[in-house]
Structure formats: C-alpha cells, structure tokens
C-alpha cells in the first residue's frame, strides 16, 4: 500500500520549508566543497559549470531563486544519508523524458478513489504533479527528514542511487524517451529559464555539442537509460521500464502496466483507467498549470508543458544532427531492446 495522501500536503508551511531547505543545503554545500573541487569540470548549458561524479555530470550547488537542489553535493549527501524504506516506490527519469506525466499518473493511481466521478477537489486539478510526488534531490531530503511519502521521484542515474534503494528492494518505475526529443525539450526548457533570468539564450549548436558528448545535468542521456534498462532486465519484478513513446501510442495498456506494478490493478470496464488518463493528459495538466499561478519559485509551472508530442525534434535538428544522435542511440542501445 502506498501512503501518498498521508503526507500531502506537506506538514510544514512554505516559509518553514524554505528556511529548512536553505539551512540544510548550505550545510551540504559546505560539507562536500573540498571533494567537489577535485572533480573534473566542464562548461555547461548555463553559466555554472558541471562536475563529473562517478561517470555522470552535475552542477555544483549554487543558489538559483533560492534553490540549490539537484547538485553534485546533494548526490553525495543522498548516497551517505538517505535511507530508503522497503515500501518506497521511485519514479526515475532522465530530465525531460516524461517525469511530470509519470508523477501525475502514479499519484492518480495510488490515490484512485479520489478520481471517482471526476472529483473536482482532486489535487491534480489544482497542483503541479511535481508537488504531489517529491524528488529525493529536493523536498523530502532537504526539508522533511521523515520523508514518509512512499512515492518518490529522482533524476539520479541507477548506479548513483543511494545503496538502500537497492538493498531495501524498493520498486522503481523508469520512463525513457527518444534522446532527440529529450534534447530539444531540454534546450527549450533551459532557454525558458535563461530568458526569465534575462540571460542570453543558448544556441542550438552549442547545446547539441554538449548533449551529444553526454555533458548535461545528470550526465549522458544514453548512459542514464542503459543503467535502468539493464536493471529492468535483471530485476523485472522490481524495475518497470516504460517509454514516453509507448505511453503516447497506447496509454491504456501502459497505464494498466503501471497500475499493476504499483499494486493497484484495474478492473476492466469501470471507466477508471480512462478517467485517470484524461486527468493526467497533457491538455488537462497544462490547463491546470496555466490556471495555477502559485508555481515553483525557480521554475514557472507552464515550463513543464510545452508540446507533449513525439518527434517534435525534427522541427529543430539539422539532418546532420539527427544522423549523429541516431548513430549514438543505435550504438549505445544495441542489444537492449529499446526502440522508438
Ligand atoms: P522534468 O524532468 O523537468 O520534470 P519532464 O516532465 O520529464 O520534465 O519533461 C517535460 C516534457 O514532457 C515536455 O516535453 P516537450 O518539451 O517535448 O513538450 C512536456 O511537454 C511533456 N509533458 C508534460 N506533461 C505531459 C503529459 N501529461 N503528457 C505528455 N507529455 C507531457
């Protein structure tokens, strides 16, 4: 049984949360600063450099609209301090692969009685799914030491997960997406943040150079997918591997799979599955995000809902860029039964 509703909304006020987060983050940055200074460094998508840690690239903790999560110091701290509970279910993704959608679906499934009769008070009708399922890199770890929410999310690569996630046999759901679409989605996202910050936009060619070399926050998109894909082959009962493309093509079948894995199999014919798909659709979630001005401090709500389509990258990439990315995908995913 998942206990997502028990800790929703957070017991802390927003002010308390922000204060706790800042104090915890400052102490983490201080604790690991010497270790970080020894890591290989690279210029990044934004003005702050990336550091290579255990094969993947991360930003150093810096303050962005009073946020400093998803940093290499937080990864180190999570590895040392985070204790997963056997009941935890991790929703894992490389950024821009369908995180928001997966969070919405898993939350709606785990709290499905709320969905009945298109309940107008359902949290997903007023709240960005990111607030319904917290990232371990941010909220629960930084502000709530109990993190008593069974559904948790992460962008961490499989090999960097805190050891207790594996030793406690936690279930993991991973969603992968065609790296070309991930790249274009991420490029748009970064440029949105840069323009909101009055900084110059990042050129597509410069972003492509970094992404194709695997120099992006959370490391190489391909290596990220490979880690979870291999884990899903080795431990299929514990790691469910889904793809954004399949979820778009056949949402009913993929959502059924997800619900069964989470321990909430659907009964045929009661319309519940259709209600959940509709509630978590791009159109619905975007509509809610537009109406809800009480967004994230650092990232506006609507930044998570751009087009929500498969294959939009062809509208931006040159044929040469497509060839390079397709070649990497083919080589890296060889033998792993991943196709888009
Ligand atoms: P995150 O890692 O920053 O949380 P994530 O949610 O993984 O981002 O990815 C955002 C992408 O998912 C966007 O894709 P696009 O840029 O190609 O449009 C966003 O539009 C898309 N997205 C968000 N919600 C949904 C949804 N309900 N259905 C389909 N796609 C969605």
Short mmCIF file of C-alpha atoms and ligand atoms in Angstrom, two decimals:
data_model
loop_
_atom_site.label_atom_id
_atom_site.label_comp_id
_atom_site.label_asym_id
_atom_site.label_seq_id
_atom_site.Cartn_x
_atom_site.Cartn_y
_atom_site.Cartn_z
CA UNK A 1 0.00 0.00 0.00
CA UNK A 2 1.32 3.44 -0.86
CA UNK A 3 0.82 6.25 1.60
CA UNK A 4 0.95 9.25 -0.69
CA UNK A 5 -2.05 11.02 0.76
CA UNK A 6 -0.82 10.75 4.35
CA UNK A 7 1.87 13.38 3.85
CA UNK A 8 0.06 15.53 1.32
CA UNK A 9 0.10 18.48 1.64
CA UNK A 10 3.44 18.94 3.45
CA UNK A 11 3.05 19.47 7.21
CA UNK A 12 5.44 22.43 7.02
CA UNK A 13 4.42 25.93 5.99
CA UNK A 14 6.07 27.25 2.82
CA UNK A 15 8.22 29.64 4.87
CA UNK A 16 9.35 26.84 7.22
CA UNK A 17 10.17 24.65 4.24
CA UNK A 18 12.22 27.33 2.56
CA UNK A 19 14.12 28.07 5.75
CA UNK A 20 14.81 24.39 6.44
CA UNK A 21 15.85 23.81 2.83
CA UNK A 22 18.30 26.71 2.86
CA UNK A 23 19.91 25.65 6.13
CA UNK A 24 20.26 22.02 5.05
CA UNK A 25 21.53 22.96 1.59
CA UNK A 26 24.13 25.39 2.94
CA UNK A 27 25.50 22.72 5.27
CA UNK A 28 25.64 20.16 2.44
CA UNK A 29 27.49 22.56 0.13
CA UNK A 30 30.00 23.30 2.88
CA UNK A 31 30.47 19.63 3.82
CA UNK A 32 31.35 18.46 0.29
CA UNK A 33 33.09 21.51 -1.15
CA UNK A 34 36.62 20.06 -0.91
CA UNK A 35 35.56 16.80 -2.55
CA UNK A 36 33.81 18.67 -5.37
CA UNK A 37 36.91 20.80 -6.02
CA UNK A 38 38.84 17.65 -7.02
CA UNK A 39 36.30 16.56 -9.70
CA UNK A 40 36.71 17.06 -13.48
CA UNK A 41 34.91 20.24 -14.56
CA UNK A 42 33.22 21.31 -17.84
CA UNK A 43 31.39 24.36 -19.14
CA UNK A 44 27.66 23.83 -19.06
CA UNK A 45 24.30 24.75 -20.55
CA UNK A 46 24.02 27.62 -18.13
CA UNK A 47 26.69 29.85 -16.66
CA UNK A 48 27.58 27.42 -13.85
CA UNK A 49 29.98 24.55 -14.65
CA UNK A 50 29.27 20.84 -14.47
CA UNK A 51 31.32 18.37 -12.41
CA UNK A 52 31.85 14.74 -13.32
CA UNK A 53 30.99 12.43 -10.45
CA UNK A 54 31.02 8.64 -10.82
CA UNK A 55 30.66 8.94 -14.62
CA UNK A 56 27.81 11.49 -14.68
CA UNK A 57 27.77 15.31 -14.78
CA UNK A 58 26.11 17.51 -12.16
CA UNK A 59 26.06 21.17 -11.26
CA UNK A 60 27.78 22.37 -8.14
CA UNK A 61 25.30 23.69 -5.59
CA UNK A 62 24.55 27.29 -6.45
CA UNK A 63 21.66 29.49 -5.48
CA UNK A 64 19.09 29.95 -8.19
CA UNK A 65 15.97 31.76 -6.98
CA UNK A 66 16.94 30.43 -3.51
CA UNK A 67 17.09 26.84 -4.80
CA UNK A 68 20.24 24.74 -4.87
CA UNK A 69 19.00 21.22 -5.27
CA UNK A 70 19.96 18.62 -7.92
CA UNK A 71 23.61 19.45 -7.23
CA UNK A 72 26.60 17.14 -7.03
CA UNK A 73 26.77 17.85 -3.29
CA UNK A 74 23.18 16.65 -2.87
CA UNK A 75 24.03 13.45 -4.78
CA UNK A 76 26.92 12.83 -2.37
CA UNK A 77 24.77 13.60 0.66
CA UNK A 78 21.97 11.33 -0.56
CA UNK A 79 24.44 8.50 -1.03
CA UNK A 80 25.67 8.94 2.55
CA UNK A 81 22.49 9.80 4.39
CA UNK A 82 19.36 8.74 2.52
CA UNK A 83 17.68 5.66 3.94
CA UNK A 84 15.02 4.24 1.65
CA UNK A 85 12.10 2.32 3.12
CA UNK A 86 11.14 -1.01 1.53
CA UNK A 87 7.70 0.45 0.76
CA UNK A 88 9.13 3.36 -1.25
CA UNK A 89 8.47 3.40 -4.98
CA UNK A 90 10.88 5.51 -7.01
CA UNK A 91 9.78 7.25 -10.21
CA UNK A 92 13.05 7.62 -12.07
CA UNK A 93 13.68 9.59 -15.25
CA UNK A 94 16.31 11.48 -17.15
CA UNK A 95 15.07 15.10 -17.20
CA UNK A 96 12.54 15.87 -19.97
CA UNK A 97 11.60 12.24 -20.53
CA UNK A 98 8.10 12.34 -19.04
CA UNK A 99 8.70 12.94 -15.32
CA UNK A 100 5.71 15.23 -14.81
CA UNK A 101 3.38 12.85 -16.64
CA UNK A 102 4.63 9.81 -14.72
CA UNK A 103 4.28 11.63 -11.40
CA UNK A 104 0.69 12.56 -12.24
CA UNK A 105 -0.23 9.03 -13.33
CA UNK A 106 1.37 7.28 -10.36
CA UNK A 107 -0.17 9.75 -7.90
CA UNK A 108 -3.61 9.40 -9.51
CA UNK A 109 -3.35 5.59 -9.49
CA UNK A 110 -2.15 5.37 -5.88
CA UNK A 111 -4.95 7.70 -4.79
CA UNK A 112 -7.53 6.48 -7.23
CA UNK A 113 -10.54 6.71 -5.00
CA UNK A 114 -10.11 10.49 -5.32
CA UNK A 115 -10.68 10.20 -9.08
CA UNK A 116 -14.16 8.74 -8.83
CA UNK A 117 -16.82 10.80 -10.61
CA UNK A 118 -14.27 13.37 -11.81
CA UNK A 119 -13.83 14.67 -8.25
CA UNK A 120 -13.45 18.49 -8.51
CA UNK A 121 -11.21 18.60 -5.42
CA UNK A 122 -8.60 16.20 -6.79
CA UNK A 123 -5.10 17.66 -6.04
CA UNK A 124 -4.09 17.26 -9.68
CA UNK A 125 -6.81 19.76 -10.63
CA UNK A 126 -5.06 22.49 -8.66
CA UNK A 127 -1.47 21.39 -8.17
CA UNK A 128 1.52 20.76 -10.42
CA UNK A 129 2.29 16.99 -10.25
CA UNK A 130 5.79 17.91 -9.07
CA UNK A 131 4.25 18.90 -5.73
CA UNK A 132 2.34 15.62 -5.44
CA UNK A 133 5.44 13.42 -5.76
CA UNK A 134 8.62 14.99 -4.39
CA UNK A 135 12.12 14.47 -5.74
CA UNK A 136 14.55 12.95 -3.25
CA UNK A 137 17.04 15.54 -4.50
CA UNK A 138 14.82 18.30 -3.12
CA UNK A 139 11.85 18.36 -0.79
CA UNK A 140 11.86 15.25 1.38
CA UNK A 141 15.58 15.14 1.86
CA UNK A 142 16.09 18.83 2.42
CA UNK A 143 13.05 19.72 4.48
CA UNK A 144 11.41 16.63 5.86
CA UNK A 145 13.69 14.08 7.47
CA UNK A 146 10.80 11.60 7.78
CA UNK A 147 10.03 11.68 4.05
CA UNK A 148 7.07 9.47 4.84
CA UNK A 149 5.74 9.62 1.31
CA UNK A 150 6.00 6.26 -0.43
CA UNK A 151 6.02 7.70 -3.93
CA UNK A 152 9.31 9.47 -4.52
CA UNK A 153 10.96 10.73 -7.69
CA UNK A 154 14.55 11.03 -8.80
CA UNK A 155 16.68 12.05 -11.77
CA UNK A 156 19.67 10.12 -10.36
CA UNK A 157 21.34 7.55 -12.63
CA UNK A 158 20.77 3.96 -11.46
CA UNK A 159 24.39 3.41 -10.41
CA UNK A 160 24.34 6.53 -8.22
CA UNK A 161 21.16 5.71 -6.30
CA UNK A 162 21.64 5.54 -2.53
CA UNK A 163 22.57 1.92 -1.71
CA UNK A 164 19.47 1.40 0.45
CA UNK A 165 17.20 1.85 -2.58
CA UNK A 166 18.57 -1.39 -3.98
CA UNK A 167 19.21 -3.23 -0.69
CA UNK A 168 15.67 -2.46 0.53
CA UNK A 169 14.32 -3.92 -2.71
CA UNK A 170 12.37 -0.75 -3.49
CA UNK A 171 10.33 -0.77 -6.66
CA UNK A 172 11.43 1.60 -9.41
CA UNK A 173 9.48 2.86 -12.42
CA UNK A 174 11.62 4.31 -15.20
CA UNK A 175 10.39 6.22 -18.25
CA UNK A 176 12.75 6.69 -21.17
CA UNK A 177 12.23 8.91 -24.22
CA UNK A 178 13.87 9.26 -27.61
CA UNK A 179 17.09 11.21 -26.88
CA UNK A 180 16.40 13.56 -29.83
CA UNK A 181 13.12 14.71 -28.27
CA UNK A 182 14.72 14.83 -24.80
CA UNK A 183 17.42 17.11 -26.19
CA UNK A 184 15.01 19.53 -27.86
CA UNK A 185 12.71 19.57 -24.84
CA UNK A 186 15.67 20.33 -22.56
CA UNK A 187 17.04 23.01 -24.87
CA UNK A 188 13.67 24.79 -24.85
CA UNK A 189 13.40 24.40 -21.07
CA UNK A 190 16.87 25.85 -20.43
CA UNK A 191 16.19 28.76 -22.77
CA UNK A 192 12.93 29.48 -20.98
CA UNK A 193 14.76 29.66 -17.66
CA UNK A 194 17.54 31.77 -19.19
CA UNK A 195 15.07 34.23 -20.73
CA UNK A 196 13.15 34.50 -17.43
CA UNK A 197 16.52 35.26 -15.84
CA UNK A 198 17.31 37.90 -18.53
CA UNK A 199 20.32 35.84 -19.68
CA UNK A 200 21.17 35.31 -23.37
CA UNK A 201 19.67 32.21 -24.98
CA UNK A 202 21.74 29.10 -25.56
CA UNK A 203 22.41 28.36 -29.25
CA UNK A 204 21.15 25.01 -30.52
CA UNK A 205 24.60 24.10 -31.89
CA UNK A 206 26.30 24.72 -28.53
CA UNK A 207 23.68 22.70 -26.66
CA UNK A 208 23.99 19.90 -29.21
CA UNK A 209 27.76 19.77 -28.77
CA UNK A 210 27.36 19.24 -25.01
CA UNK A 211 24.37 16.88 -25.14
CA UNK A 212 25.89 14.57 -27.75
CA UNK A 213 29.05 14.29 -25.63
CA UNK A 214 26.95 13.39 -22.59
CA UNK A 215 27.81 16.66 -20.84
CA UNK A 216 24.40 17.57 -19.43
CA UNK A 217 22.95 17.77 -15.92
CA UNK A 218 22.55 14.16 -14.71
CA UNK A 219 25.06 13.03 -17.32
CA UNK A 220 24.67 11.24 -20.62
CA UNK A 221 21.04 10.63 -21.53
CA UNK A 222 22.07 7.31 -23.11
CA UNK A 223 24.05 6.06 -20.10
CA UNK A 224 21.19 7.06 -17.83
CA UNK A 225 18.75 4.92 -19.83
CA UNK A 226 21.20 2.00 -20.06
CA UNK A 227 21.57 1.76 -16.26
CA UNK A 228 17.84 1.41 -15.67
CA UNK A 229 17.25 -0.75 -18.75
CA UNK A 230 19.83 -3.29 -17.57
CA UNK A 231 18.34 -3.22 -14.07
CA UNK A 232 14.86 -3.85 -15.50
CA UNK A 233 16.18 -6.87 -17.39
CA UNK A 234 17.96 -8.23 -14.30
CA UNK A 235 15.17 -7.42 -11.79
CA UNK A 236 11.90 -7.14 -13.76
CA UNK A 237 9.78 -7.57 -10.64
CA UNK A 238 11.44 -4.52 -9.07
CA UNK A 239 12.17 -2.25 -12.05
CA UNK A 240 9.44 -1.37 -14.54
CA UNK A 241 10.78 0.14 -17.76
CA UNK A 242 8.34 2.27 -19.78
CA UNK A 243 8.76 4.62 -22.71
CA UNK A 244 7.20 8.01 -23.42
CA UNK A 245 6.51 6.91 -26.99
CA UNK A 246 4.59 3.78 -25.96
CA UNK A 247 2.67 5.77 -23.35
CA UNK A 248 1.59 8.19 -26.08
CA UNK A 249 0.76 5.40 -28.53
CA UNK A 250 -1.16 3.12 -26.20
CA UNK A 251 -1.83 4.92 -22.90
CA UNK A 252 -4.39 2.38 -21.72
CA UNK A 253 -2.07 -0.57 -21.90
CA UNK A 254 0.89 1.31 -20.37
CA UNK A 255 -1.17 2.79 -17.54
CA UNK A 256 -2.55 -0.68 -16.81
CA UNK A 257 1.01 -2.00 -16.60
CA UNK A 258 1.95 0.84 -14.26
CA UNK A 259 -1.07 0.29 -12.02
CA UNK A 260 -0.39 -3.43 -11.73
CA UNK A 261 3.25 -2.77 -10.88
CA UNK A 262 2.24 -0.23 -8.21
CA UNK A 263 -0.12 -2.78 -6.69
CA UNK A 264 -3.40 -1.27 -7.88
CA UNK A 265 -4.52 -3.37 -10.86
CA UNK A 266 -7.53 -2.02 -12.74
CA UNK A 267 -10.79 -3.88 -13.10
CA UNK A 268 -11.96 -3.93 -16.71
CA UNK A 269 -14.87 -1.78 -17.80
CA UNK A 270 -15.43 0.60 -14.88
CA UNK A 271 -14.03 3.61 -16.77
CA UNK A 272 -11.50 4.39 -14.03
CA UNK A 273 -8.49 3.97 -16.26
CA UNK A 274 -9.92 6.36 -18.85
CA UNK A 275 -10.62 8.95 -16.12
CA UNK A 276 -7.02 8.76 -14.92
CA UNK A 277 -5.62 9.05 -18.44
CA UNK A 278 -7.78 12.11 -19.04
CA UNK A 279 -6.89 13.72 -15.72
CA UNK A 280 -3.17 13.25 -16.44
CA UNK A 281 -3.30 14.19 -20.12
CA UNK A 282 -1.02 16.91 -21.43
CA UNK A 283 -4.03 19.08 -22.24
CA UNK A 284 -5.55 18.80 -18.76
CA UNK A 285 -2.29 19.22 -16.83
CA UNK A 286 -1.34 22.23 -18.94
CA UNK A 287 -4.75 23.79 -18.39
CA UNK A 288 -4.31 23.36 -14.62
CA UNK A 289 -0.78 24.76 -14.70
CA UNK A 290 -1.97 27.85 -16.58
CA UNK A 291 -4.73 28.48 -14.08
CA UNK A 292 -2.43 27.94 -11.11
CA UNK A 293 -0.20 30.95 -10.57
CA UNK A 294 1.16 29.61 -7.29
CA UNK A 295 4.04 27.89 -9.06
CA UNK A 296 7.54 26.88 -8.21
CA UNK A 297 9.85 29.71 -7.14
CA UNK A 298 12.56 28.85 -9.58
CA UNK A 299 10.60 27.25 -12.40
CA UNK A 300 7.22 28.51 -13.63
CA UNK A 301 4.51 25.83 -13.79
CA UNK A 302 4.00 26.11 -17.53
CA UNK A 303 7.68 25.37 -18.24
CA UNK A 304 6.83 21.68 -17.75
CA UNK A 305 4.17 21.67 -20.51
CA UNK A 306 5.45 22.71 -23.93
CA UNK A 307 4.11 20.47 -26.74
CA UNK A 308 3.98 16.96 -25.31
CA UNK A 309 4.45 15.30 -28.69
CA UNK A 310 6.54 12.52 -30.14
CA UNK A 311 9.06 13.53 -32.82
CA UNK A 312 8.98 17.32 -32.40
CA UNK A 313 12.80 17.31 -32.59
CA UNK A 314 12.68 17.00 -36.40
CA UNK A 315 11.41 20.57 -36.48
CA UNK A 316 14.66 21.84 -34.94
CA UNK A 317 17.52 19.43 -35.67
CA UNK A 318 19.54 19.54 -38.90
CA UNK A 319 19.84 16.26 -40.86
CA UNK A 320 23.48 16.06 -39.68
CA UNK A 321 22.45 16.42 -36.03
CA UNK A 322 19.80 13.73 -36.49
CA UNK A 323 22.39 11.42 -38.02
CA UNK A 324 24.79 11.92 -35.10
CA UNK A 325 22.15 11.37 -32.41
CA UNK A 326 20.64 8.36 -34.19
CA UNK A 327 24.09 6.78 -34.53
CA UNK A 328 24.83 7.21 -30.81
CA UNK A 329 21.40 5.79 -29.93
CA UNK A 330 21.87 2.78 -32.17
CA UNK A 331 25.33 2.01 -30.79
CA UNK A 332 24.55 2.65 -27.15
CA UNK A 333 21.22 0.79 -27.04
CA UNK A 334 22.42 -2.15 -29.11
CA UNK A 335 21.09 -5.40 -27.65
CA UNK A 336 18.92 -3.70 -25.03
CA UNK A 337 15.63 -3.99 -26.91
CA UNK A 338 14.89 -0.26 -26.82
CA UNK A 339 13.30 1.25 -29.91
CA UNK A 340 11.46 4.47 -30.58
P1 LIG B 1 11.23 17.44 -15.89
O1 LIG B 1 12.26 16.37 -15.99
O2 LIG B 1 11.81 18.82 -15.85
O3 LIG B 1 10.24 17.20 -14.82
P2 LIG B 1 9.57 16.19 -17.85
O4 LIG B 1 8.22 16.24 -17.27
O5 LIG B 1 10.34 14.93 -17.74
O6 LIG B 1 10.43 17.41 -17.28
O7 LIG B 1 9.53 16.53 -19.37
C1 LIG B 1 8.81 17.60 -19.91
C2 LIG B 1 8.27 17.11 -21.24
O8 LIG B 1 7.13 16.27 -21.02
C3 LIG B 1 7.82 18.25 -22.12
O9 LIG B 1 8.01 17.79 -23.45
P3 LIG B 1 8.15 18.76 -24.72
O10 LIG B 1 9.14 19.82 -24.35
O11 LIG B 1 8.63 17.90 -25.83
O12 LIG B 1 6.80 19.31 -24.97
C4 LIG B 1 6.34 18.33 -21.75
O13 LIG B 1 5.55 19.00 -22.69
C5 LIG B 1 5.99 16.86 -21.67
N1 LIG B 1 4.80 16.56 -20.86
C6 LIG B 1 4.44 17.09 -19.67
N2 LIG B 1 3.28 16.56 -19.26
C7 LIG B 1 2.89 15.67 -20.20
C8 LIG B 1 1.75 14.80 -20.34
N3 LIG B 1 0.80 14.76 -19.43
N4 LIG B 1 1.69 14.03 -21.44
C9 LIG B 1 2.66 14.07 -22.38
N5 LIG B 1 3.75 14.86 -22.31
C10 LIG B 1 3.87 15.66 -21.23
#
